[in-house]
Coordinates of C-alpha atoms and ligand atoms in Angstrom, one line a residue:
M27 CA 78.3 57.0 22.8
M28 CA 75.5 57.1 26.2
N29 CA 76.9 58.3 29.5
A30 CA 75.2 58.0 32.8
I31 CA 72.3 61.4 33.3
L32 CA 71.6 59.6 36.7
R33 CA 73.6 57.6 39.4
A34 CA 72.8 56.3 42.7
E35 CA 75.0 55.3 45.1
G36 CA 74.6 52.8 48.2
L37 CA 70.8 54.4 48.4
S38 CA 68.5 53.4 51.9
K39 CA 64.7 54.5 52.7
V40 CA 64.3 52.7 56.5
F41 CA 60.2 54.1 57.3
S42 CA 59.9 53.7 60.8
D43 CA 56.9 51.1 61.5
G44 CA 55.2 54.0 63.7
G45 CA 56.0 56.4 65.7
M46 CA 60.3 58.0 65.8
L47 CA 62.9 55.2 66.2
S48 CA 66.3 56.7 67.5
F49 CA 69.1 55.4 65.3
K50 CA 69.8 52.1 66.9
Q51 CA 66.3 51.0 66.2
E52 CA 66.4 52.5 62.5
S53 CA 67.4 48.8 61.4
S54 CA 64.0 47.7 62.8
G55 CA 61.9 49.9 60.6
V56 CA 60.8 49.1 56.8
R57 CA 63.0 48.8 54.8
A58 CA 61.2 49.8 51.7
V59 CA 64.8 50.4 50.0
D60 CA 67.9 49.1 50.5
D61 CA 71.4 49.9 49.5
L62 CA 71.2 50.2 45.9
S63 CA 73.2 51.6 43.3
F64 CA 73.0 51.9 39.4
E65 CA 73.1 54.6 36.8
I66 CA 70.3 55.8 34.0
L67 CA 71.9 56.3 30.2
R68 CA 71.4 60.1 28.3
G69 CA 68.4 59.0 26.3
E70 CA 67.5 55.4 27.8
T71 CA 64.1 54.1 29.7
L72 CA 65.0 52.2 32.5
A73 CA 62.0 50.0 33.3
L74 CA 61.5 49.4 37.0
V75 CA 59.7 46.0 37.8
G76 CA 58.2 44.1 40.9
E77 CA 55.3 43.0 42.8
S78 CA 53.3 45.8 45.1
G79 CA 55.5 47.3 47.7
C80 CA 58.8 45.9 47.0
G81 CA 59.8 49.6 47.3
K82 CA 59.6 51.3 43.6
S83 CA 57.6 54.1 44.2
T84 CA 59.8 54.6 46.9
L85 CA 62.6 54.0 44.5
G86 CA 61.2 56.6 42.3
R87 CA 60.5 58.9 44.3
L88 CA 64.3 59.3 46.5
L89 CA 65.5 60.0 42.8
L90 CA 63.8 62.7 42.8
R91 CA 64.3 64.2 46.3
L92 CA 60.9 64.0 46.9
I93 CA 61.4 62.0 50.2
E94 CA 65.0 61.9 51.4
P95 CA 67.2 58.7 52.1
T96 CA 67.8 57.3 54.8
D97 CA 72.0 56.6 53.5
G98 CA 72.8 56.9 50.1
R99 CA 73.1 59.4 47.5
V100 CA 71.8 60.7 44.0
F101 CA 73.5 62.0 41.1
F102 CA 71.4 63.9 38.1
E103 CA 74.4 65.4 35.7
G104 CA 77.6 65.2 37.9
T105 CA 75.7 67.2 40.7
E106 CA 74.6 65.7 44.1
L107 CA 70.7 66.4 44.3
T108 CA 71.0 64.9 47.7
A109 CA 73.4 67.2 49.1
L110 CA 71.3 70.8 47.9
S111 CA 69.6 73.4 49.7
H112 CA 65.7 73.4 49.0
E113 CA 66.5 76.5 47.3
K114 CA 69.1 75.0 45.6
M115 CA 66.5 71.9 44.8
R116 CA 63.6 74.0 43.8
S117 CA 65.2 75.4 40.7
M118 CA 66.8 72.0 39.6
R119 CA 63.7 70.5 39.8
R120 CA 62.7 71.6 36.6
N121 CA 65.4 68.8 35.2
V122 CA 63.3 65.7 37.3
Q123 CA 60.1 65.3 36.7
M124 CA 57.4 63.4 37.6
I125 CA 54.0 61.6 35.8
F126 CA 52.5 59.8 38.6
Q127 CA 50.2 56.6 38.8
D128 CA 46.4 58.0 39.9
P129 CA 45.8 60.6 36.6
Y130 CA 42.1 61.7 39.0
G131 CA 44.5 61.9 42.4
S132 CA 47.0 64.5 40.7
L133 CA 46.0 67.2 39.0
S134 CA 43.6 70.1 41.1
P135 CA 39.9 69.6 40.5
R136 CA 39.5 73.3 41.2
R137 CA 41.9 74.3 38.4
S138 CA 42.1 74.5 34.4
I139 CA 43.7 72.1 32.2
A140 CA 45.6 75.5 31.1
E141 CA 46.2 76.4 35.2
I142 CA 47.4 73.9 36.1
I143 CA 50.2 72.6 32.4
G144 CA 50.8 76.1 32.7
E145 CA 52.0 76.5 36.6
P146 CA 55.1 75.0 35.9
L147 CA 56.3 77.4 33.3
D148 CA 55.4 80.4 35.5
A149 CA 56.7 78.6 38.5
F150 CA 60.1 79.3 36.2
G151 CA 59.6 82.5 34.4
L152 CA 59.1 80.8 31.0
V153 CA 56.0 82.7 30.5
R154 CA 55.9 86.2 30.1
S155 CA 52.3 87.1 29.5
K156 CA 49.5 85.6 29.6
R157 CA 48.7 85.3 25.7
E158 CA 52.1 83.0 25.7
R159 CA 51.1 80.8 29.2
R160 CA 47.8 80.1 26.2
E161 CA 50.0 79.6 23.0
R162 CA 52.5 77.3 24.9
V163 CA 49.8 75.2 26.6
A164 CA 48.7 74.7 23.5
D165 CA 51.3 73.7 22.1
L166 CA 51.9 71.2 25.2
L167 CA 48.5 69.8 24.6
T168 CA 48.8 69.0 20.3
Q169 CA 51.7 67.5 21.8
V170 CA 49.7 65.1 24.1
G171 CA 47.1 64.5 21.3
L172 CA 44.8 66.7 23.2
P173 CA 43.0 69.7 21.8
T174 CA 43.2 73.2 22.5
S175 CA 40.6 73.8 23.3
A176 CA 41.1 71.8 26.1
M177 CA 42.7 74.4 28.0
D178 CA 39.7 75.9 29.3
R179 CA 38.1 73.0 30.8
Y180 CA 38.6 70.8 34.4
P181 CA 40.0 67.7 34.7
R182 CA 36.6 66.1 35.6
Q183 CA 35.7 66.4 32.1
F184 CA 38.2 64.1 31.0
S185 CA 38.7 60.2 30.6
G186 CA 41.3 58.3 32.8
G187 CA 43.6 58.2 29.7
Q188 CA 43.3 61.8 28.7
R189 CA 44.4 62.8 32.2
Q190 CA 47.0 60.9 31.9
R191 CA 47.6 62.9 29.0
I192 CA 47.6 66.6 30.9
G193 CA 49.6 65.1 33.6
I194 CA 52.2 63.9 30.4
A195 CA 52.0 67.6 29.1
R196 CA 52.8 68.9 32.8
A197 CA 55.3 67.1 33.3
I198 CA 57.3 67.6 29.8
S199 CA 56.1 71.5 29.5
L200 CA 59.8 72.4 31.3
N201 CA 61.8 70.4 29.1
P202 CA 63.7 68.0 31.8
G203 CA 66.5 65.7 31.4
F204 CA 64.8 62.7 33.3
I205 CA 61.3 62.0 34.1
V206 CA 60.3 58.9 37.1
A207 CA 57.1 57.7 35.3
D208 CA 55.2 55.8 38.7
E209 CA 53.0 53.5 37.2
P210 CA 51.5 55.2 34.4
V211 CA 49.2 52.8 33.1
S212 CA 48.0 51.0 36.0
A213 CA 44.9 52.7 36.4
L214 CA 44.1 52.9 32.9
D215 CA 42.1 49.8 31.0
V216 CA 43.9 47.8 29.0
S217 CA 43.4 49.3 25.6
V218 CA 44.2 53.3 26.2
Q219 CA 47.3 51.2 28.4
A220 CA 48.7 51.0 24.6
Q221 CA 48.2 54.5 23.6
I222 CA 49.8 56.4 26.6
I223 CA 53.4 53.9 26.3
N224 CA 53.6 55.0 22.6
L225 CA 52.9 58.3 23.9
M226 CA 55.3 58.0 26.4
Q227 CA 58.0 55.8 23.9
D228 CA 57.4 59.1 21.1
L229 CA 57.7 62.1 22.8
Q230 CA 61.2 60.2 24.5
E231 CA 62.5 59.6 21.1
T232 CA 61.1 63.1 20.2
K233 CA 62.9 65.0 22.9
G234 CA 65.6 63.1 24.4
F235 CA 64.9 62.6 28.1
S236 CA 65.4 59.8 30.2
F237 CA 63.1 57.7 31.7
L238 CA 62.7 55.5 35.0
F239 CA 59.3 53.8 33.8
I240 CA 57.9 52.4 36.5
A241 CA 55.2 49.1 36.6
H242 CA 54.3 45.6 37.8
D243 CA 54.2 43.6 35.2
L244 CA 56.7 42.7 32.0
A245 CA 54.5 42.8 29.4
V246 CA 53.8 46.5 30.4
V247 CA 57.6 47.7 29.5
R248 CA 57.9 45.3 26.5
H249 CA 58.5 47.8 24.2
I250 CA 59.3 51.0 25.8
A251 CA 62.1 49.6 27.8
D252 CA 65.6 49.7 27.2
R253 CA 66.4 48.0 29.6
V254 CA 65.1 46.2 32.5
A255 CA 65.5 46.3 36.8
V256 CA 63.7 44.0 38.9
M257 CA 63.2 44.4 42.2
Y258 CA 62.5 42.4 45.5
L259 CA 62.0 43.0 48.7
G260 CA 63.9 46.6 48.3
R261 CA 66.7 45.3 45.8
I262 CA 66.7 45.1 42.8
V263 CA 67.8 41.3 41.7
E264 CA 68.5 41.2 38.1
I265 CA 69.7 44.3 35.6
G266 CA 70.0 44.4 31.9
D267 CA 69.0 44.3 28.3
K268 CA 65.9 44.5 27.7
R269 CA 66.5 41.6 25.4
K270 CA 68.6 39.2 27.4
V271 CA 66.4 39.6 30.4
Y272 CA 63.5 38.8 28.7
S273 CA 65.1 36.2 26.0
A274 CA 67.5 34.6 28.9
P275 CA 66.4 35.8 33.1
Q276 CA 68.8 34.8 35.4
H277 CA 67.3 35.7 38.5
P278 CA 64.2 32.7 39.3
Y279 CA 61.9 35.8 40.3
T280 CA 62.6 37.5 36.8
Q281 CA 61.5 33.7 35.7
A282 CA 58.7 33.3 37.8
L283 CA 57.7 37.3 36.5
L284 CA 58.0 36.5 33.0
S285 CA 56.4 33.4 33.2
A286 CA 53.1 35.3 33.9
A287 CA 53.4 37.5 31.7
P288 CA 50.9 36.8 28.6
E289 CA 53.3 35.7 25.7
P290 CA 53.2 37.7 22.5
D291 CA 54.6 35.2 20.4
P292 CA 51.9 31.9 20.0
D293 CA 54.2 29.9 18.9
R294 CA 55.8 29.7 22.3
K295 CA 55.2 28.2 24.6
S296 CA 56.3 28.8 28.2
R297 CA 54.7 26.9 32.0
R298 CA 53.7 29.3 34.8
I299 CA 56.6 29.2 37.9
V300 CA 53.7 29.6 40.4
L301 CA 55.5 31.4 43.6
E302 CA 54.7 29.9 46.5
G303 CA 53.4 31.9 49.7
D304 CA 53.1 36.0 49.9
V305 CA 56.3 38.6 49.4
P306 CA 57.6 38.8 53.3
S307 CA 57.3 41.8 55.1
P308 CA 59.7 44.9 54.4
S309 CA 60.0 45.3 58.1
R310 CA 61.4 41.0 58.5
I311 CA 63.4 40.7 55.6
P312 CA 64.1 36.7 55.2
S313 CA 68.2 36.4 55.9
G314 CA 70.3 35.5 53.7
C315 CA 68.5 35.9 49.9
S316 CA 65.2 37.7 50.3
F317 CA 63.9 35.6 48.2
H318 CA 64.8 32.6 49.6
T319 CA 61.1 31.9 51.2
R320 CA 59.6 31.5 47.7
C321 CA 62.3 30.4 45.6
P322 CA 61.3 27.0 43.8
I323 CA 65.3 26.2 43.6
A324 CA 67.0 27.5 47.1
K325 CA 69.5 25.9 48.3
D326 CA 71.1 26.2 52.5
I327 CA 73.5 28.6 51.4
C328 CA 71.1 30.7 50.3
K329 CA 68.9 31.1 53.7
V330 CA 72.8 32.9 55.3
E331 CA 74.4 34.7 52.3
R332 CA 73.1 37.2 50.8
P333 CA 74.3 37.4 47.0
A334 CA 75.6 40.1 45.5
L335 CA 74.4 41.5 42.1
K336 CA 77.3 40.8 39.6
E337 CA 77.7 39.8 36.0
V338 CA 76.2 36.9 34.4
A339 CA 76.5 38.1 30.7
S340 CA 77.8 41.6 28.8
G341 CA 75.4 43.9 29.5
Q342 CA 73.3 41.3 32.5
M343 CA 73.6 41.4 36.1
A344 CA 71.6 39.1 38.8
A345 CA 72.0 38.2 42.3
C346 CA 71.5 34.7 42.9
H347 CA 74.3 32.6 44.3
F348 CA 73.8 30.0 41.5
A349 CA 73.4 32.9 38.4
A350 CA 77.0 32.4 37.7
P351 CA 79.0 30.1 36.6
N352 CA 77.1 28.0 35.9
P353 CA 74.4 31.2 33.7
I354 CA 71.2 29.4 34.5
P355 CA 70.3 27.5 37.5
P356 CA 69.3 23.9 37.5
R357 CA 66.3 23.4 38.0
V358 CA 65.0 26.2 36.0
R359 CA 66.7 25.8 32.9
E360 CA 63.9 23.2 31.7
V361 CA 61.5 26.3 32.1
V362 CA 63.5 28.9 30.2
A363 CA 64.1 26.3 27.6
E364 CA 60.2 25.6 26.8
F365 CA 59.7 30.4 27.3
Ligands
LIG404 FE1 66.7 31.3 44.7 FE2 69.3 31.1 46.5 FE3 69.5 32.5 44.4 FE4 68.2 33.3 45.8 S1 70.6 32.9 45.8 S2 67.3 33.5 44.0 S3 66.9 31.8 47.0 S4 68.7 30.2 44.3

């Protein structure tokens, strides 16, 4: 039976919007992540989806403590990461790794591939000699589908997809239990995206690590995800089993995102739900339900009362006043039926 490998409790991050803010002024900053609590199960891939600027990358960094939360706690295997000293957190980094969006910017251009992939092995004392390090690097390159001869070359000599494979080899070099992949394919050509996603899926199945896979497009994570979390303005508005979220989305925002995603089954029709306006600034989050300024079925209550994330079906939660007991909001039901 699966149990949680990672747990977030009341996690928030407020960035000051210029200059130093006092504690009292903090609420007027940019609320990138707002009071999130959720779990990632052992061996699962949780896909985190939402438009640019909704707080996805900030959340990924908070979970690995690459940035410090304003409030809340993160536990990995029962250990509270947010309470560890910097020294203890450094040794914990062996278990929690990140794959970055930009395979160009995340690899040092002056270091060989052997140095880039071998650096974590050296840092954690996992190799005793240069020869052993080269053997481990060669093995890792093979695992990510690159020739072992790649180790004596430099990042500029590789394509975007190959560089992302190098970033993946580095991330798995320490056999971590949890990896955050921050939009790992969005900078790549569409033809290469599927290859990289298939590689990450194969590696996860053979190595058993848990995965937070961040993307702005529900189509990208359709195959790799076990569960999907949809984020809007710093909060999770829907989370649940992939099949349920894709076949019966309960939150109007999820329905809109899905209606914009390409439908893999040509026999299924869908009608595009076009959202009005832009995503509001995270420094001026709307009152009540933060989605009310764009929601096609918003009512008066939505402007004043923030909906809690509540169970709407077994293994599926949504934050919408009208997601339960009537499972699908009335005006959207017709669109979902056609989807
Ligand atoms: Fe729309 Fe209201 Fe539901 Fe928010 S609570 S998603 S505004 S219907």
